[in-house]
CSV table of N, CA and C in Angstrom, one decimal:
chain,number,residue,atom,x,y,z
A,1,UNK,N,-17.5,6.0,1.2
A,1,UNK,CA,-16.3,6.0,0.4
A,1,UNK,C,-16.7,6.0,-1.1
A,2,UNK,N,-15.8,6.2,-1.9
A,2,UNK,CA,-16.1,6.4,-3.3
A,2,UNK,C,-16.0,5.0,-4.4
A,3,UNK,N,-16.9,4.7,-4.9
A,3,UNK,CA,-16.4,3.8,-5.5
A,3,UNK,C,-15.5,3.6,-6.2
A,4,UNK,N,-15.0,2.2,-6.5
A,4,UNK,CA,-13.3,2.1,-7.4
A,4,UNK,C,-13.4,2.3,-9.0
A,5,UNK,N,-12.5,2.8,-9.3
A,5,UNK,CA,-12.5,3.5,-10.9
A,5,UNK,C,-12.5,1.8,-11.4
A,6,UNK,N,-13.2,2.3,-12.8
A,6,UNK,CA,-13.7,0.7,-13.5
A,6,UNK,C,-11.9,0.8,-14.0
A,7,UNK,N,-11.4,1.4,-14.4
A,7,UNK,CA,-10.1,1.1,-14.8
A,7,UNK,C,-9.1,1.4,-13.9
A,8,UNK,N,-8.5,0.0,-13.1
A,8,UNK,CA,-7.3,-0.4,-12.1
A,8,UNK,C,-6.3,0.4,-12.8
A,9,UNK,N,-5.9,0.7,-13.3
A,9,UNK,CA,-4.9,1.5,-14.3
A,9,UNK,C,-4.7,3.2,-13.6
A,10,UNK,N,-6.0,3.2,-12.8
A,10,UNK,CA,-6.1,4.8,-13.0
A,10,UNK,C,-6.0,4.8,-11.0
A,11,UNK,N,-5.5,3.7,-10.3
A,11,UNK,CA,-5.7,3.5,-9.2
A,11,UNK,C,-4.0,4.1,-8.1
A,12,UNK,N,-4.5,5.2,-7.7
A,12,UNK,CA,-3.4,5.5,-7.2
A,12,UNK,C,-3.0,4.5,-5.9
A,13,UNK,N,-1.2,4.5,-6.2
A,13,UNK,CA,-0.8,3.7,-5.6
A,13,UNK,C,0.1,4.0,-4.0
A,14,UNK,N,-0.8,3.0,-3.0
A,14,UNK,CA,-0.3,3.3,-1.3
A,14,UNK,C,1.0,2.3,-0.7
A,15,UNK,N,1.8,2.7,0.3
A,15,UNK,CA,2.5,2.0,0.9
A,15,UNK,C,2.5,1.9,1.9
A,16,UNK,N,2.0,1.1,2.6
A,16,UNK,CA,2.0,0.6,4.3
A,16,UNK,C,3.2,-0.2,4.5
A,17,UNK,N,4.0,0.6,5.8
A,17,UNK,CA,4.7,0.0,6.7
A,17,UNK,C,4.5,-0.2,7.3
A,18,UNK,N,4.8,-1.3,7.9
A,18,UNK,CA,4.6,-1.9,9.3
A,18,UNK,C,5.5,-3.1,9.7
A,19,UNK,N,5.6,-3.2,11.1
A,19,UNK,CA,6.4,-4.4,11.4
A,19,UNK,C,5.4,-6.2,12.1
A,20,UNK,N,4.0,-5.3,11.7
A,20,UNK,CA,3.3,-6.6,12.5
A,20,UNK,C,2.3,-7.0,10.9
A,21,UNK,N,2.6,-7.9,11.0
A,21,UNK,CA,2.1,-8.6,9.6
A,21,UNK,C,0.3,-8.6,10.0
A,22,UNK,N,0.0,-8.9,10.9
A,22,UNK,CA,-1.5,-8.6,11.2
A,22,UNK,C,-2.0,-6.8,10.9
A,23,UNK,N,-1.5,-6.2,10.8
A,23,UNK,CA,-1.6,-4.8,10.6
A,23,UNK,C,-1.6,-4.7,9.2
A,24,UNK,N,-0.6,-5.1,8.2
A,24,UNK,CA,-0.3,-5.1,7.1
A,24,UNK,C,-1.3,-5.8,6.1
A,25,UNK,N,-1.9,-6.7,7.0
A,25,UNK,CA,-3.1,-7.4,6.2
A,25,UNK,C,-4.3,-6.8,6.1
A,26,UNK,N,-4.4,-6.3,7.5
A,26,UNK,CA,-5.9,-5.5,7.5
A,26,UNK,C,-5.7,-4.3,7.0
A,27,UNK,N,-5.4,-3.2,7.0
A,27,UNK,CA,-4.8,-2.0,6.3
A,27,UNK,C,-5.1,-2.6,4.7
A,28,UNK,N,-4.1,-3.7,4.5
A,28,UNK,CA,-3.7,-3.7,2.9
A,28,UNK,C,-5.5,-4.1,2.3
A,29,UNK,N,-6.3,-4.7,3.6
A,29,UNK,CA,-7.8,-5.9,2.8
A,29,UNK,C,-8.6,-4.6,2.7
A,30,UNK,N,-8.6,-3.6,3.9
A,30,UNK,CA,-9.3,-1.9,3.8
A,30,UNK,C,-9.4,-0.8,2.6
A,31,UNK,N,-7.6,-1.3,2.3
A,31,UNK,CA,-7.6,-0.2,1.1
A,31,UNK,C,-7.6,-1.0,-0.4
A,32,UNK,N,-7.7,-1.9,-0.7
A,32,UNK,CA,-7.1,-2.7,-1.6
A,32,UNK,C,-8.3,-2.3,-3.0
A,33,UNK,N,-9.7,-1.8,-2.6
A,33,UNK,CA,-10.9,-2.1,-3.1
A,33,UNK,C,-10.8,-0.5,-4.1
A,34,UNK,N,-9.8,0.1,-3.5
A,34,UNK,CA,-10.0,2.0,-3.9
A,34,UNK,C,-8.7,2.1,-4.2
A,35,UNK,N,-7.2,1.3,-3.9
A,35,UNK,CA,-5.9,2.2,-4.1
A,35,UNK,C,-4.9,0.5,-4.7
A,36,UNK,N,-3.6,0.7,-5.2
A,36,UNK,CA,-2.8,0.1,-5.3
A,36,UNK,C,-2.4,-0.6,-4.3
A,37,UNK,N,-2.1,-1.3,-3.4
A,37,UNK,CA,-1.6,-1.2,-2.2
A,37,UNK,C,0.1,-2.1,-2.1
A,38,UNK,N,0.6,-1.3,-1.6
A,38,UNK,CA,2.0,-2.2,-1.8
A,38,UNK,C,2.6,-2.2,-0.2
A,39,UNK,N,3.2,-3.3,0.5
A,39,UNK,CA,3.5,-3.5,1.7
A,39,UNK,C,4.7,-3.9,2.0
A,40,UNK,N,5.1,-3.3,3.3
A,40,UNK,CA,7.2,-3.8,3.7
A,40,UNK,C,6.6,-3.9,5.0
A,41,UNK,N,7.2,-4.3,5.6
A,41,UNK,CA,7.5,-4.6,6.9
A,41,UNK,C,9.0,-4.0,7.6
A,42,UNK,N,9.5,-3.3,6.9
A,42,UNK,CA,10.8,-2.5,7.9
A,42,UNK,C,11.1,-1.4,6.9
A,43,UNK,N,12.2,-0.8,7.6
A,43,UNK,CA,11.9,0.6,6.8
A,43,UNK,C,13.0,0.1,5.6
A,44,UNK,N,13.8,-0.7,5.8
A,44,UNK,CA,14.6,-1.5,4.3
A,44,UNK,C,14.0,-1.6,3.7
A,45,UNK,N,12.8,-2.2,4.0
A,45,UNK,CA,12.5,-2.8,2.9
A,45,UNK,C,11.6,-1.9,1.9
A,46,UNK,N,11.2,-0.7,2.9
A,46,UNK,CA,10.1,0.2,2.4
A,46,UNK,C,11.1,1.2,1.6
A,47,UNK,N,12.2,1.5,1.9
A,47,UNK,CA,13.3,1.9,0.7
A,47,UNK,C,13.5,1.6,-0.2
A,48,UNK,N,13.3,-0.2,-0.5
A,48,UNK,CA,13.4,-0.9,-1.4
A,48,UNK,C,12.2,-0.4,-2.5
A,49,UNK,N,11.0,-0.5,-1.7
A,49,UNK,CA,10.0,-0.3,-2.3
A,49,UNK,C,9.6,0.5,-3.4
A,50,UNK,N,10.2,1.6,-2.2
A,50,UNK,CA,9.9,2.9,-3.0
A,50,UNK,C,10.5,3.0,-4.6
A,51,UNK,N,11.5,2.4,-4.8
A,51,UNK,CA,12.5,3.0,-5.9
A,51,UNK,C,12.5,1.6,-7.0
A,52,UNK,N,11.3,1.4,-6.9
A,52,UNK,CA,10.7,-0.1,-7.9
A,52,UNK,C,9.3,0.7,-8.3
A,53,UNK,N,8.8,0.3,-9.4
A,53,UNK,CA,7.2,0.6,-10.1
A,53,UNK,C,6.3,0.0,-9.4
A,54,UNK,N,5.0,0.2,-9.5
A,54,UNK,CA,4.7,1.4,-9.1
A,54,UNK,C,4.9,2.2,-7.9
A,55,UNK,N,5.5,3.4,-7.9
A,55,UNK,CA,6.0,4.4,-7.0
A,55,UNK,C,4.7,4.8,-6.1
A,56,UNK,N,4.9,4.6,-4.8
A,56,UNK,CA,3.9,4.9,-3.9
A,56,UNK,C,3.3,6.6,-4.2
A,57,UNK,N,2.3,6.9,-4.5
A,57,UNK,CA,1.7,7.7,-4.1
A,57,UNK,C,1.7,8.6,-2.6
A,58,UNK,N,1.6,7.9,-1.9
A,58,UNK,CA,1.1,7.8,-0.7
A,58,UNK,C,2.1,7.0,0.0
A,59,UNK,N,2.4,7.2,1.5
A,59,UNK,CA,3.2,6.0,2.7
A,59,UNK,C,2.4,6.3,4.3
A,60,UNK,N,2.1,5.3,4.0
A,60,UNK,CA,1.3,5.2,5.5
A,60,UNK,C,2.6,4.2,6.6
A,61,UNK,N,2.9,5.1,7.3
A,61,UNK,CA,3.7,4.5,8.6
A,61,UNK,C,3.1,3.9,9.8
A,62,UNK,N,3.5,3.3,10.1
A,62,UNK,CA,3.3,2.8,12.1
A,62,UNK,C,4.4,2.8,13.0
């Protein structure tokens, strides 16, 4: 994998859904070191998500 940019600022930002909070942790501890990571657990709440700063890049589903 590529190392993380020295500047967090320049870190594109992911969104994982999920409804099992065990999934949401490990996913979020995997990517957390290379991307933004921002997490919902239902698709409300990932609607919510989306339309607040920072705006997901990326949405990872389950």
């Amino acid at each position: 994998m590529l190392p993380p940019p020295a500047d967090k600022a320049l870190l594109k930002t992911v969104l994982v859904v999920d409804d099992t909070r065990e999934n949401l942790t490990v996913i979020g501890q995997l990517l957390r070191a290379h991307y933004h990571v921002r997490v919902a657990n239902s698709g409300p709440r990932a609607l919510q998500v989306v339309l607040t700063d920072p705006v997901p890049d990326i949405i990872l589903l389950r």
